[in-house]
Coordinates of C-alpha atoms in Angstrom, one line a residue:
M1 CA 5.4 -1.7 11.4
L2 CA 8.7 -0.7 12.9
D3 CA 10.7 -3.3 14.8
A4 CA 10.6 -2.6 18.6
K5 CA 14.3 -3.7 19.0
F6 CA 15.4 -1.3 16.2
V7 CA 13.4 1.6 17.7
R8 CA 14.9 0.9 21.2
E9 CA 18.4 0.7 19.9
N10 CA 18.0 3.7 17.5
L11 CA 15.9 6.3 19.4
E12 CA 17.6 9.2 17.6
I13 CA 16.9 7.7 14.2
A14 CA 13.2 7.2 15.2
D15 CA 13.0 10.7 16.5
S16 CA 14.5 12.1 13.3
A17 CA 12.3 10.0 11.1
M18 CA 9.1 11.1 12.8
A19 CA 10.2 14.7 12.7
L20 CA 10.9 14.4 9.0
R21 CA 7.4 13.0 8.5
G22 CA 5.8 15.7 10.6
T23 CA 4.6 13.0 13.0
T24 CA 4.8 13.1 16.8
W25 CA 5.2 10.0 18.9
D26 CA 5.2 9.1 22.6
K27 CA 8.8 8.0 23.1
E28 CA 8.5 7.8 26.9
R29 CA 5.5 5.5 26.6
F30 CA 7.3 3.3 24.2
L31 CA 10.3 3.0 26.6
K32 CA 8.0 2.3 29.5
L33 CA 6.1 -0.4 27.6
D34 CA 9.2 -1.9 26.1
E35 CA 10.9 -2.1 29.6
K36 CA 7.7 -3.6 31.1
R37 CA 7.6 -6.3 28.4
R38 CA 11.3 -7.2 28.7
S39 CA 11.4 -7.2 32.5
T40 CA 8.3 -9.3 32.7
I41 CA 9.8 -11.9 30.2
T42 CA 13.0 -12.0 32.4
R43 CA 11.0 -12.5 35.6
V44 CA 8.8 -15.2 34.0
E45 CA 11.9 -17.1 32.9
Q46 CA 13.4 -16.9 36.4
L47 CA 10.1 -18.2 37.9
Q48 CA 9.8 -21.0 35.4
A49 CA 13.3 -22.1 36.2
K50 CA 12.4 -22.1 39.9
R51 CA 9.2 -23.9 39.3
N52 CA 11.0 -26.6 37.3
Q53 CA 13.5 -27.1 40.0
A54 CA 10.8 -27.4 42.7
S55 CA 8.8 -29.8 40.5
S56 CA 11.9 -32.0 40.0
T57 CA 12.3 -32.5 43.8
I58 CA 8.7 -33.7 44.5
G59 CA 9.2 -37.2 43.2
A60 CA 12.5 -37.7 45.1
L61 CA 10.9 -36.3 48.3
L62 CA 8.0 -38.8 48.0
R63 CA 10.3 -41.7 47.4
E64 CA 12.2 -40.7 50.5
G65 CA 9.0 -40.6 52.5
K66 CA 9.2 -36.9 53.1
K67 CA 5.6 -36.2 52.5
D68 CA 5.5 -32.9 54.3
D69 CA 8.4 -31.5 52.3
A70 CA 6.8 -32.8 49.1
E71 CA 3.5 -31.1 49.9
K72 CA 5.5 -27.8 50.6
A73 CA 7.2 -28.2 47.2
K74 CA 3.8 -28.8 45.5
A75 CA 2.4 -25.7 47.2
E76 CA 5.4 -23.7 46.0
V77 CA 4.9 -25.0 42.4
A78 CA 1.3 -24.0 42.5
T79 CA 2.1 -20.5 43.8
L80 CA 4.8 -20.1 41.2
K81 CA 2.4 -21.3 38.5
D82 CA -0.2 -18.6 39.6
E83 CA 2.5 -15.9 39.6
I84 CA 3.7 -16.9 36.2
A85 CA 0.2 -16.8 34.8
S86 CA -0.3 -13.3 36.3
L87 CA 2.9 -12.1 34.7
D88 CA 2.0 -13.7 31.4
D89 CA -1.2 -11.6 31.5
E90 CA 0.9 -8.5 32.2
R91 CA 3.2 -9.3 29.3
A92 CA 0.3 -9.9 27.0
K93 CA -1.1 -6.5 27.9
A94 CA 2.3 -4.8 27.4
D95 CA 2.7 -6.6 24.1
E96 CA -0.7 -5.4 23.0
D97 CA -0.1 -1.8 24.0
L98 CA 3.3 -1.7 22.4
N99 CA 1.9 -3.2 19.2
V100 CA -0.8 -0.5 19.1
L101 CA 1.8 2.2 19.6
L102 CA 4.2 0.8 17.0
S103 CA 1.4 0.1 14.5
S104 CA 0.5 3.8 14.5
L105 CA 4.0 4.9 13.5
P106 CA 4.8 5.4 9.8
N107 CA 7.8 3.8 8.1
I108 CA 11.2 5.4 8.3
P109 CA 12.2 7.4 5.2
D110 CA 15.1 6.1 3.2
A111 CA 18.3 8.3 3.2
S112 CA 17.7 9.0 -0.5
V113 CA 14.3 10.7 0.3
P114 CA 14.5 14.5 0.1
E115 CA 13.5 16.4 3.2
G116 CA 10.4 18.5 3.0
T117 CA 7.0 19.1 4.6
D118 CA 4.5 18.7 1.8
D119 CA 4.1 18.1 -2.0
T120 CA 5.5 21.6 -2.8
E121 CA 8.9 20.2 -1.8
N122 CA 8.9 17.1 -3.9
V123 CA 11.9 16.8 -6.2
E124 CA 11.4 16.3 -10.0
A125 CA 13.6 13.5 -11.2
R126 CA 12.9 13.7 -15.0
R127 CA 10.4 14.4 -17.7
W128 CA 9.3 12.6 -20.8
G129 CA 7.6 14.3 -23.7
T130 CA 6.4 17.9 -23.8
P131 CA 3.1 19.3 -22.7
T132 CA 0.6 19.0 -25.6
E133 CA 0.0 22.2 -27.5
F134 CA -3.2 23.0 -29.5
D135 CA -4.1 25.5 -32.3
F136 CA -7.6 25.7 -30.8
E137 CA -9.1 26.1 -27.4
P138 CA -8.9 22.6 -25.8
K139 CA -11.7 21.3 -23.6
A140 CA -11.5 19.6 -20.3
H141 CA -12.4 15.9 -20.1
W142 CA -15.5 16.8 -18.0
D143 CA -16.8 18.8 -20.9
L144 CA -15.6 16.7 -23.8
G145 CA -16.7 13.3 -22.3
P146 CA -20.4 14.3 -22.1
A147 CA -20.2 16.0 -25.5
L148 CA -19.0 12.8 -27.0
N149 CA -21.7 10.8 -25.1
I150 CA -19.1 8.6 -23.5
I151 CA -19.1 10.0 -19.9
D152 CA -22.3 10.7 -18.0
F153 CA -21.8 12.5 -14.7
E154 CA -25.5 13.3 -13.9
R155 CA -26.7 9.8 -14.3
G156 CA -23.7 8.5 -12.4
V157 CA -24.7 10.6 -9.4
K158 CA -28.4 9.6 -9.9
I159 CA -27.8 5.9 -9.7
A160 CA -25.0 5.9 -7.1
G161 CA -24.2 9.3 -5.6
S162 CA -21.8 12.2 -5.7
R163 CA -18.3 11.4 -7.0
F164 CA -19.5 8.5 -9.2
Y165 CA -19.9 8.6 -13.0
L166 CA -21.2 6.4 -15.8
L167 CA -19.3 5.3 -18.9
G168 CA -21.0 4.5 -22.1
G169 CA -20.2 3.3 -25.7
A170 CA -16.7 4.1 -26.7
G171 CA -16.0 5.3 -23.1
A172 CA -16.8 1.9 -21.6
R173 CA -14.7 0.3 -24.4
L174 CA -11.8 2.6 -23.8
E175 CA -11.8 1.8 -20.1
R176 CA -11.7 -2.0 -20.9
A177 CA -9.1 -1.5 -23.6
L178 CA -6.8 0.4 -21.1
I179 CA -7.2 -2.4 -18.5
N180 CA -6.2 -5.1 -21.0
F181 CA -3.4 -3.1 -22.5
F182 CA -1.8 -2.4 -19.1
I183 CA -2.1 -6.0 -17.9
D184 CA -0.7 -7.3 -21.2
L185 CA 2.3 -5.0 -20.9
H186 CA 3.0 -6.2 -17.3
I187 CA 2.7 -9.9 -18.2
K188 CA 5.2 -9.4 -21.0
A189 CA 7.6 -7.9 -18.4
G190 CA 7.3 -11.0 -16.2
F191 CA 4.5 -10.2 -13.9
K192 CA 2.0 -12.9 -12.9
E193 CA -1.6 -11.8 -13.2
W194 CA -4.1 -12.4 -10.4
W195 CA -7.8 -11.8 -10.1
P196 CA -8.5 -11.1 -6.4
P197 CA -11.7 -10.4 -4.5
V198 CA -12.6 -6.8 -4.0
I199 CA -14.0 -7.4 -0.5
T200 CA -11.5 -8.0 2.3
N201 CA -11.1 -8.3 6.0
A202 CA -9.5 -6.3 8.8
D203 CA -6.4 -8.6 9.0
T204 CA -5.6 -8.0 5.3
L205 CA -6.0 -4.2 5.6
Y206 CA -3.8 -4.2 8.8
G207 CA -1.1 -6.1 6.9
T208 CA -0.6 -3.3 4.4
G209 CA -1.1 -0.4 6.8
Q210 CA -4.6 0.8 5.9
L211 CA -5.9 -0.2 9.4
P212 CA -6.2 1.1 12.0
K213 CA -5.0 4.5 10.9
F214 CA -7.0 5.1 7.7
E215 CA -10.3 3.4 8.6
E216 CA -12.3 6.6 7.8
D217 CA -11.1 6.4 4.2
L218 CA -12.5 2.8 3.7
F219 CA -15.9 1.7 2.6
H220 CA -17.4 -0.8 5.1
V221 CA -19.5 -3.6 3.6
S222 CA -20.3 -5.0 7.1
P223 CA -18.7 -4.8 10.5
D224 CA -16.2 -7.4 9.4
F225 CA -15.6 -6.6 5.7
Y226 CA -14.4 -3.7 3.6
L227 CA -14.2 -2.8 -0.1
I228 CA -10.5 -2.7 -1.1
P229 CA -8.9 0.7 -1.7
T230 CA -6.3 -0.8 -4.0
A231 CA -5.3 -4.2 -5.3
E232 CA -2.0 -3.7 -3.4
V233 CA -3.9 -4.9 -0.3
M234 CA -4.8 -8.2 -1.8
L235 CA -1.6 -8.9 -3.8
T236 CA 0.6 -8.2 -0.8
N237 CA -1.5 -10.4 1.6
I238 CA -1.4 -13.4 -0.7
H239 CA 1.7 -14.4 1.2
R240 CA 0.6 -13.3 4.7
D241 CA 1.9 -15.6 7.4
E242 CA 4.1 -17.4 4.8
T243 CA 7.8 -18.1 4.4
L244 CA 8.9 -17.7 0.8
D245 CA 11.8 -19.4 -1.0
G246 CA 14.4 -16.7 -1.2
T247 CA 15.9 -18.2 -4.4
Q248 CA 12.6 -17.4 -6.1
L249 CA 12.6 -13.6 -5.3
P250 CA 11.7 -11.2 -6.6
L251 CA 8.1 -12.2 -7.2
L252 CA 6.3 -9.9 -9.6
Y253 CA 2.5 -9.7 -9.3
T254 CA -0.2 -7.7 -11.1
A255 CA -3.9 -7.4 -11.0
F256 CA -6.8 -5.2 -12.2
T257 CA -9.5 -4.3 -9.7
P258 CA -12.0 -1.6 -9.1
C259 CA -10.9 0.4 -6.1
F260 CA -13.1 2.2 -3.5
R261 CA -12.2 5.1 -1.3
E262 CA -14.3 7.4 0.9
E263 CA -11.9 10.3 0.2
A264 CA -12.8 11.6 3.6
G265 CA -9.9 14.0 3.7
S266 CA -10.3 15.4 0.2
A267 CA -13.3 17.7 0.5
G268 CA -13.2 20.4 -2.2
R269 CA -10.3 18.8 -4.2
D270 CA -10.7 17.9 -7.8
T271 CA -14.4 17.8 -7.6
R272 CA -14.9 18.0 -11.4
G273 CA -14.3 15.1 -13.8
I274 CA -13.0 11.7 -13.0
I275 CA -9.7 12.5 -11.2
R276 CA -10.9 12.0 -7.6
V277 CA -13.9 9.7 -7.2
H278 CA -15.2 7.1 -4.9
E279 CA -14.8 4.1 -7.3
F280 CA -12.1 3.8 -9.9
D281 CA -10.3 1.1 -11.9
K282 CA -6.6 0.5 -11.5
V283 CA -4.0 -2.0 -12.6
E284 CA -1.6 -2.6 -9.7
M285 CA 1.9 -4.0 -9.5
V286 CA 3.4 -5.6 -6.4
K287 CA 6.8 -7.1 -5.8
F288 CA 8.4 -9.2 -3.0
A289 CA 12.1 -8.7 -2.9
T290 CA 15.2 -9.2 -0.8
P291 CA 16.5 -6.2 1.2
E292 CA 19.6 -6.1 -0.9
D293 CA 17.6 -5.8 -4.2
S294 CA 14.4 -3.9 -3.2
F295 CA 15.6 -0.4 -4.2
N296 CA 16.7 -1.8 -7.6
Q297 CA 13.2 -3.3 -7.9
L298 CA 11.7 0.1 -7.1
E299 CA 13.6 1.7 -10.0
S300 CA 12.5 -1.1 -12.4
M301 CA 8.9 -0.7 -11.2
V302 CA 8.9 3.0 -12.0
E303 CA 10.3 2.1 -15.5
E304 CA 7.5 -0.3 -16.0
A305 CA 4.9 2.3 -15.1
E306 CA 6.7 4.7 -17.5
T307 CA 6.5 2.1 -20.3
C308 CA 2.7 2.4 -20.0
L309 CA 2.7 6.1 -20.5
Q310 CA 5.3 6.1 -23.2
A311 CA 3.4 3.5 -25.2
L312 CA 0.4 5.8 -25.0
N313 CA 2.7 8.8 -25.9
L314 CA 1.4 10.8 -23.0
P315 CA 3.7 13.5 -21.5
Y316 CA 4.7 12.9 -17.9
R317 CA 7.2 13.6 -15.2
V318 CA 8.7 11.5 -12.4
V319 CA 8.8 13.0 -8.9
N320 CA 10.7 11.8 -5.8
L321 CA 8.4 12.5 -2.9
C322 CA 9.8 14.4 0.1
S323 CA 9.6 13.0 3.6
G324 CA 6.5 14.9 4.6
D325 CA 4.6 13.7 1.5
L326 CA 5.4 10.0 1.9
G327 CA 2.6 7.5 2.3
F328 CA 2.3 5.8 5.7
S329 CA 3.9 2.5 4.7
A330 CA 6.5 3.8 2.3
A331 CA 10.2 4.3 2.8
K332 CA 10.6 5.8 -0.6
T333 CA 8.1 6.8 -3.3
Y334 CA 8.2 8.0 -6.9
D335 CA 5.0 9.6 -8.3
L336 CA 4.4 9.6 -12.1
E337 CA 2.4 12.6 -13.1
V338 CA 0.7 12.8 -16.5
W339 CA 0.1 16.1 -18.3
L340 CA -3.5 17.3 -18.2
P341 CA -4.3 20.4 -20.3
S342 CA -7.4 21.2 -18.2
Y343 CA -5.2 21.8 -15.2
G344 CA -2.3 23.2 -17.1
D345 CA -0.2 21.0 -14.9
Y346 CA 0.8 17.4 -14.2
K347 CA -1.4 15.1 -12.1
E348 CA -0.5 11.9 -10.4
I349 CA -1.3 8.7 -12.3
S350 CA 1.0 6.3 -10.6
S351 CA 2.7 6.0 -7.2
C352 CA 5.5 3.5 -6.9
S353 CA 6.8 2.7 -3.4
N354 CA 9.3 0.6 -1.6
C355 CA 7.8 -0.3 1.8
T356 CA 11.0 -2.2 2.9
D357 CA 10.0 -4.7 5.7
F358 CA 7.3 -2.4 7.1
Q359 CA 4.3 -4.3 5.6
A360 CA 6.1 -7.7 5.8
R361 CA 6.5 -7.3 9.5
R362 CA 2.8 -6.5 9.9
A363 CA 1.7 -9.3 7.6
N364 CA 4.5 -11.8 8.8
I365 CA 5.9 -12.4 5.3
R366 CA 9.4 -13.9 5.5
Y367 CA 11.8 -15.7 3.2
K368 CA 14.5 -18.3 3.6
D369 CA 17.7 -18.8 1.7
P370 CA 19.8 -21.4 3.6
E371 CA 22.9 -20.9 1.4
K372 CA 23.1 -17.2 2.4
F373 CA 21.8 -17.1 6.0
K374 CA 20.3 -19.1 8.8
G375 CA 16.7 -18.8 9.8
A376 CA 14.2 -16.5 8.1
R377 CA 14.1 -12.8 7.3
F378 CA 11.3 -10.4 6.5
A379 CA 10.9 -9.7 2.8
H380 CA 10.7 -6.3 1.3
T381 CA 7.4 -5.4 -0.4
L382 CA 6.8 -2.9 -3.2
N383 CA 3.7 -1.6 -4.9
G384 CA 2.9 0.7 -7.8
S385 CA 0.1 1.8 -10.0
G386 CA 0.4 0.5 -13.5
L387 CA -1.8 2.6 -14.1
A388 CA -4.8 4.4 -12.7
V389 CA -7.2 3.7 -15.6
G390 CA -9.7 6.6 -15.1
R391 CA -6.9 9.1 -15.0
A392 CA -5.3 7.5 -18.1
M393 CA -8.7 7.9 -19.9
A394 CA -8.9 11.6 -18.8
A395 CA -5.3 12.2 -20.1
I396 CA -6.1 10.5 -23.5
I397 CA -9.3 12.5 -24.0
E398 CA -7.6 15.8 -23.2
N399 CA -4.3 15.2 -25.0
Y400 CA -5.7 13.5 -28.0
Q401 CA -8.7 15.8 -28.7
N402 CA -9.1 17.4 -32.1
A403 CA -10.5 20.8 -33.1
D404 CA -13.8 19.1 -34.3
G405 CA -14.5 17.7 -30.9
T406 CA -13.4 14.1 -31.7
V407 CA -10.7 12.2 -29.9
T408 CA -8.0 10.2 -31.7
I409 CA -7.3 6.7 -30.2
P410 CA -3.6 6.3 -29.3
E411 CA -2.0 3.9 -31.9
A412 CA -1.1 1.3 -29.2
L413 CA -4.8 1.0 -28.2
V414 CA -6.4 0.7 -31.7
P415 CA -6.2 -3.2 -31.6
Y416 CA -7.8 -3.1 -28.2
M417 CA -10.6 -0.9 -29.5
G418 CA -11.5 -3.3 -32.3
G419 CA -9.8 -1.1 -34.9
L420 CA -11.5 2.1 -33.9
T421 CA -9.2 5.0 -34.5
K422 CA -11.3 8.0 -33.4
I423 CA -14.1 8.6 -30.9
E424 CA -16.9 10.7 -32.4
P425 CA -20.2 11.8 -30.8
E426 CA -22.5 8.9 -30.2
D427 CA -26.3 8.9 -30.9
S428 CA -27.5 7.8 -27.5
P429 CA -28.3 10.7 -25.1
V430 CA -25.9 11.4 -22.2
A431 CA -26.6 13.9 -19.5
K432 CA -24.0 16.7 -19.3
S433 CA -22.4 18.0 -16.2

């Protein structure tokens, strides 16, 4: 969430930021609510001083035998108390309305973010590897998976619904291998592994910016609980309402979780295969950093995600998202896009973002470092996929396929697959899409 004081003192920056994001905001309402809140606070402070002064005279008046004057002072104190209470209610309402307004505004893009309206104006930063070439007609993972009896789309729909799928045999083992492989890489890089719940509450989702804006994209478990859309939600909120030791920053966290998304705004997009589904596995990275170091930490987070792709020898590119394509909480984002032959293009497999103090302000995550400054400051939070497991599986199936319909296991995953070096068709029947 944006800081009200910053917005008030930097209206032109706020205007420009919302325009860059293609977002409109009610500036006049903000100014009205902000002025109402501040004037009410000032008036309350004045009345409190007056009440305290009147209260201090009552005892002296009684000792002097001036009972009538003392009663008048008591009546004045009571009136002031009622007026203060009324003003406190007005301030609370202004605070609530201002908070609702500010919580609906996205983060301000960093100056290094390219200007643009949508993903067609994202800027490619670099590429690694070259798109895979074949001396045969390659198959898409949605055809090859069922042919190998490792992905079952029809039975996934039967037992759950549309945009769900079932993994079997080497497919299930490959999913598990990728999860363990990614987690092990991150642990070696200094990340602490967590195993969080996959059900969360509204306060947690508000802290990372999913609520209230993106409620339609969330799966409700009950009126008070939701399935998580990403482990970022849980890892970031571990320190909600806490003050961290600044000398310990940055904190590096990682976790595997299944993730659940309604995909309410994605009708007709990527309907085939396992690219865009309601439930998917993902290994997430989250960092807590100081403002001075957070953009360095963003670059190292991107490098960590790249390490995963390079270890699997999968071609990819890194893209700097333009202002109009940034996520709600992000000040800057890099997407890593892996090459998928079925699309003849690169598809997102990781998104790494610096949210600056946007989430920390919502979740009240601060840090102290007495040797550097007084009081407490909001930390900067970062998050990134390391990686989306289903998309990694799709990329492996497509890029490592052979002319005979088998799939070679990337060398780095062979130990995680129990020594299996190639996926061949399995005997158990699997329904095909």
